[in-house]
Backbone as numpy.savetxt, mean C-alpha at the origin, in Angstrom:
# Nx Ny Nz CAx CAy CAz Cx Cy Cz
7.16 8.58 -22.20 6.69 7.03 -22.45 5.81 6.91 -21.34
6.86 7.50 -20.02 6.71 7.64 -19.20 5.36 8.48 -18.14
5.38 9.56 -19.07 4.23 10.51 -18.75 2.52 9.72 -19.26
2.89 8.91 -20.13 1.29 8.46 -21.02 1.45 7.08 -19.68
1.63 6.66 -18.89 2.22 5.41 -18.22 1.15 6.14 -16.97
1.62 7.29 -16.89 1.46 8.34 -15.06 -0.48 8.25 -15.37
-0.40 9.25 -16.71 -1.57 9.20 -17.17 -3.13 8.48 -16.99
-2.29 7.52 -17.00 -2.97 6.04 -17.32 -3.52 5.46 -16.05
-2.62 5.62 -15.28 -3.18 4.96 -13.70 -3.59 5.88 -12.96
-3.43 7.72 -13.39 -4.58 8.25 -12.88 -6.10 7.95 -13.51
-6.37 7.63 -14.89 -7.41 7.47 -14.78 -8.56 6.32 -14.95
-7.09 4.99 -14.95 -7.80 3.57 -13.30 -8.53 4.67 -12.23
-7.81 5.20 -11.87 -7.64 5.56 -10.56 -9.14 5.81 -10.48
-9.59 7.20 -11.59 -10.85 7.77 -11.53 -12.33 7.02 -11.80
-12.15 5.62 -12.87 -12.64 4.98 -13.42 -13.59 3.97 -11.79
-12.07 4.19 -11.37 -11.77 3.10 -9.67 -13.19 3.38 -8.73
-12.94 5.11 -8.78 -13.59 5.39 -7.77 -14.85 6.00 -7.84
-15.05 6.44 -9.55 -16.81 6.93 -9.70 -17.22 5.46 -10.11
-16.28 4.43 -10.45 -17.23 2.69 -10.48 -17.30 2.64 -8.91
-16.97 3.18 -7.56 -17.21 2.88 -6.48 -18.09 3.31 -5.71
-18.00 4.72 -6.40 -19.85 5.93 -6.27 -20.39 5.04 -6.46
-20.97 4.92 -7.49 -21.59 4.58 -8.64 -22.38 3.30 -7.64
-21.54 2.08 -7.47 -22.07 1.02 -6.93 -22.52 1.26 -5.06
-22.31 2.49 -4.37 -22.54 2.62 -3.05 -23.83 3.47 -3.25
-24.93 3.89 -4.48 -25.74 4.62 -4.82 -26.92 3.59 -5.34
-26.03 2.78 -6.40 -26.94 1.97 -7.41 -27.02 0.13 -6.50
-26.44 0.35 -5.72 -26.87 -0.93 -4.92 -27.96 -0.84 -3.78
-29.22 -1.35 -3.87 -29.72 -0.82 -3.05 -30.10 -2.18 -1.03
-29.85 -3.40 -1.38 -29.48 -3.85 -0.13 -28.35 -4.86 -0.61
-27.24 -4.53 -0.37 -25.77 -4.97 -0.85 -25.90 -5.96 0.11
-25.05 -7.63 -0.34 -25.09 -8.28 1.18 -23.86 -9.03 0.05
-23.12 -9.94 1.19 -22.15 -10.61 1.04 -21.00 -9.82 0.88
-20.44 -10.41 -0.32 -19.14 -9.09 -0.96 -19.12 -7.85 -1.63
-20.53 -8.02 -2.03 -21.47 -6.37 -2.24 -21.38 -5.53 -1.73
-20.98 -6.39 0.00 -20.90 -4.99 0.88 -19.83 -4.05 0.69
-19.17 -4.70 0.57 -17.13 -4.09 0.98 -16.77 -3.86 -0.49
-17.26 -4.30 -1.92 -16.90 -4.50 -2.54 -16.94 -2.77 -3.32
-17.93 -1.99 -3.01 -17.56 -0.39 -3.62 -16.73 0.66 -2.25
-16.86 0.30 -1.51 -16.05 0.60 -0.66 -14.71 0.13 -1.69
-13.81 -0.75 -1.23 -12.80 -1.38 -1.82 -11.94 -0.87 -2.97
-13.04 -0.50 -4.18 -13.09 0.65 -4.73 -12.82 1.58 -5.03
-13.32 2.61 -3.45 -13.60 3.74 -3.71 -11.53 3.79 -3.06
-11.41 3.32 -2.44 -10.18 2.76 -1.54 -9.08 3.00 -2.70
-9.32 1.67 -3.21 -7.82 1.56 -4.80 -7.80 2.97 -5.32
-9.08 3.62 -5.89 -9.28 4.51 -6.66 -8.88 5.70 -6.19
-8.89 5.61 -5.36 -8.12 7.61 -4.40 -7.18 6.43 -4.40
-6.22 6.11 -4.03 -4.36 5.24 -3.42 -4.05 5.52 -5.27
-4.86 5.22 -6.59 -4.14 4.96 -7.78 -4.21 6.42 -7.83
-5.10 7.16 -8.32 -5.34 8.52 -8.19 -4.18 9.37 -7.62
-4.14 9.41 -6.71 -3.27 9.79 -5.94 -1.89 9.97 -6.31
-1.47 8.35 -6.14 -0.39 8.22 -7.03 0.29 8.75 -8.14
-0.64 8.35 -9.44 -0.88 9.25 -10.54 -0.39 10.70 -10.81
-1.51 10.84 -9.79 -1.42 12.55 -10.10 -0.16 13.12 -9.39
0.41 12.85 -8.35 1.50 12.85 -7.84 3.12 13.32 -8.95
3.08 11.82 -9.44 3.98 12.08 -10.92 3.49 13.03 -11.54
2.77 13.27 -12.13 2.54 13.35 -12.99 2.93 15.06 -12.44
2.39 15.72 -11.26 2.67 16.65 -10.49 3.56 17.15 -10.45
5.03 15.81 -10.58 5.98 15.95 -9.34 7.07 16.11 -11.20
6.03 15.93 -12.12 6.83 15.82 -13.52 6.85 16.78 -13.96
6.04 17.40 -13.41 6.02 19.21 -14.75 6.39 19.94 -13.91
6.79 19.92 -12.63 7.10 20.82 -11.74 8.44 20.46 -12.00
9.58 19.71 -12.19 10.53 19.39 -12.38 10.89 19.74 -13.36
9.82 19.94 -14.71 10.75 19.20 -15.98 11.39 20.23 -17.25
11.31 21.73 -16.10 12.01 23.04 -16.67 13.34 23.05 -15.40
13.64 22.83 -14.82 14.70 22.62 -13.90 15.50 21.18 -13.88
15.93 21.16 -14.70 16.85 19.76 -14.72 18.25 19.81 -13.83
18.21 20.49 -12.84 19.60 20.68 -11.46 18.83 20.37 -10.23
17.44 20.79 -10.27 16.71 19.42 -9.03 16.18 18.27 -8.95
15.93 18.18 -10.67 15.28 16.80 -10.83 17.02 15.52 -10.64
17.72 16.62 -11.40 19.24 15.86 -10.90 19.31 14.90 -9.72
19.48 16.71 -8.55 19.55 15.99 -7.21 18.48 15.85 -6.64
17.19 15.62 -6.96 16.47 15.01 -6.74 15.79 12.79 -6.57
16.78 12.91 -7.96 17.08 11.59 -8.83 18.37 10.67 -7.22
19.28 11.54 -7.20 20.33 11.57 -6.60 20.68 11.24 -4.68
19.27 12.54 -4.45 19.14 11.71 -3.40 18.03 10.38 -2.86
17.46 9.95 -3.89 16.72 8.98 -4.35 17.47 7.68 -3.40
18.32 7.79 -5.04 19.62 6.67 -5.18 21.04 6.85 -4.29
20.45 7.75 -3.39 22.16 7.45 -2.41 21.66 6.35 -1.16
22.80 6.00 -1.13 23.27 4.28 0.18 22.76 4.98 0.99
22.89 5.89 1.74 22.88 5.94 2.83 21.21 6.42 3.12
20.63 7.30 2.38 19.30 7.42 2.86 18.52 6.06 2.40
19.39 4.98 1.55 18.26 3.49 1.15 18.67 2.52 2.88
20.18 2.65 2.91 20.33 2.04 4.48 19.24 2.57 5.55
18.86 3.93 5.69 18.19 4.91 6.82 16.77 3.92 6.60
16.43 4.17 5.36 14.44 3.72 4.40 15.02 2.16 5.36
15.40 1.51 5.02 15.71 0.12 5.38 15.66 -0.53 6.86
16.74 0.41 6.99 15.64 0.33 8.96 14.85 0.63 9.73
14.62 2.32 9.14 12.73 2.19 9.78 11.80 1.60 8.97
12.35 0.04 8.09 11.09 -0.33 7.67 11.22 -1.73 8.99
12.22 -1.73 8.85 12.93 -3.19 10.15 11.80 -2.63 10.95
12.33 -1.64 11.71 11.72 -1.33 12.76 10.39 -0.91 13.08
9.37 -1.14 12.10 8.09 -0.92 11.77 7.35 -2.38 11.59
8.23 -3.11 11.44 8.13 -4.41 11.70 7.97 -5.48 12.15
9.60 -4.82 13.09 9.05 -5.45 14.61 8.28 -4.86 15.66
7.69 -3.14 15.52 6.62 -2.78 15.76 5.24 -3.27 16.16
5.27 -4.24 14.26 4.02 -4.18 13.61 3.33 -6.26 14.28
4.46 -6.42 14.41 4.65 -8.18 15.56 4.09 -8.02 16.56
4.33 -7.41 17.08 3.76 -7.22 18.62 2.30 -6.70 18.74
1.91 -5.54 17.84 0.87 -4.42 18.06 0.15 -6.06 17.14
-0.04 -6.82 15.66 -0.54 -7.65 15.41 -0.97 -8.48 16.18
0.01 -9.34 16.60 -0.43 -10.41 18.19 -1.09 -10.04 18.97
-1.05 -8.71 19.70 -2.07 -8.23 20.53 -3.67 -8.21 19.73
-3.24 -7.79 19.10 -5.08 -7.29 18.54 -5.32 -8.25 17.85
-4.65 -9.78 17.80 -5.48 -10.83 17.56 -5.67 -11.56 18.32
-4.80 -12.27 20.20 -5.51 -11.87 21.35 -7.06 -11.49 21.56
-6.76 -9.52 21.33 -8.41 -9.11 21.75 -8.82 -9.79 21.14
-8.99 -9.70 19.94 -10.03 -10.07 19.24 -11.15 -11.82 19.74
-9.57 -12.01 19.55 -10.34 -13.63 20.26 -11.26 -13.23 21.51
-10.65 -12.91 22.83 -11.00 -12.25 23.49 -11.80 -11.98 23.41
-12.37 -10.75 22.70 -13.62 -9.69 22.76 -14.52 -11.06 21.68
-14.35 -12.34 21.49 -15.35 -13.48 20.55 -15.71 -12.64 19.59
-14.76 -11.99 18.60 -14.97 -11.41 17.61 -15.05 -12.63 16.44
-15.96 -12.38 15.50 -16.19 -13.56 14.29 -15.09 -14.52 14.04
-15.23 -16.09 14.29 -13.62 -16.62 13.70 -12.87 -16.17 12.70
-14.37 -15.74 11.25 -13.49 -15.49 10.56 -12.62 -14.37 10.53
-12.78 -13.14 10.95 -11.24 -12.07 11.21 -10.62 -12.51 11.55
-10.68 -13.35 13.46 -9.56 -13.24 13.47 -8.63 -15.00 12.73
-9.06 -15.44 12.24 -8.58 -16.01 11.24 -7.77 -15.55 10.35
-8.80 -14.60 9.29 -7.72 -13.27 8.17 -6.92 -12.80 8.86
-6.64 -12.34 10.03 -5.46 -11.75 11.06 -3.96 -12.46 10.98
-5.04 -13.98 11.86 -3.89 -14.50 11.04 -2.67 -15.32 10.69
-3.85 -15.44 8.82 -2.99 -15.53 7.78 -2.38 -14.42 7.42
-2.67 -13.29 7.58 -1.71 -12.12 7.46 -0.55 -12.55 8.08
-0.66 -12.22 9.30 0.17 -12.11 10.45 1.68 -12.99 9.92
0.96 -14.22 9.92 1.74 -15.82 9.12 2.58 -15.28 8.02
1.79 -14.71 7.18 2.02 -14.10 5.60 3.61 -13.82 4.99
2.96 -12.27 6.52 3.68 -11.29 6.56 5.48 -11.94 6.78
5.35 -12.58 7.88 6.08 -13.26 8.84 7.44 -13.86 8.26
6.37 -14.97 7.15 7.35 -15.78 6.35 8.00 -14.67 5.68
6.93 -14.38 4.80 7.65 -13.07 3.84 9.28 -12.39 4.49
9.32 -12.08 5.92 10.19 -11.76 6.19 11.68 -12.44 6.93
10.72 -13.87 6.78 12.21 -14.97 6.75 12.63 -14.91 6.04
11.91 -15.00 4.93 12.45 -15.61 3.51 13.29 -14.83 3.20
13.32 -13.38 3.48 14.23 -12.21 2.93 15.65 -12.41 3.84
15.06 -12.44 4.47 15.97 -12.39 5.84 17.89 -13.75 5.37
16.75 -15.03 5.18 17.25 -15.60 4.83 18.56 -16.51 3.37
17.20 -14.94 2.60 18.28 -15.04 1.49 19.13 -13.72 1.54
18.85 -12.70 2.41 19.64 -11.80 2.35 21.03 -12.41 3.21
21.22 -13.52 4.09 22.27 -14.18 5.05 23.08 -15.03 4.00
22.42 -15.48 2.95 23.80 -16.70 1.58 24.27 -15.12 1.21
23.43 -14.60 0.81 24.90 -13.13 -0.12 25.63 -12.79 0.79
25.81 -12.86 1.91 26.68 -12.19 2.85 27.74 -13.60 2.93
């Protein structure tokens, strides 16, 4: 069943990629949202295709080696590796705070379109709200 899902995900990626490439050529003078839509399709199509193909290739390579498959599963679910991964994510989140803040200030000083600055502010506040929510959730669990 999992293999069937991977093939469907890969097919969806190819379809999105093809639709994006078609729209790049088919739209003579795009305006508004149609200006970015083909490239969004191409980006999502490439990402989804890569994810699906990675799973397919990984499954085919480990199909005849159950010992390697078991070892990879243990490493993926090892508590120490999970803790290291979570600490790395926390450090990246801390760095993102300063980078997003500097980017927003520099965009405002360069008088970039207000829509772009407000989108950055919205994403900044959304991500931090998400982080605060989970911080409070984990504090209640302990």
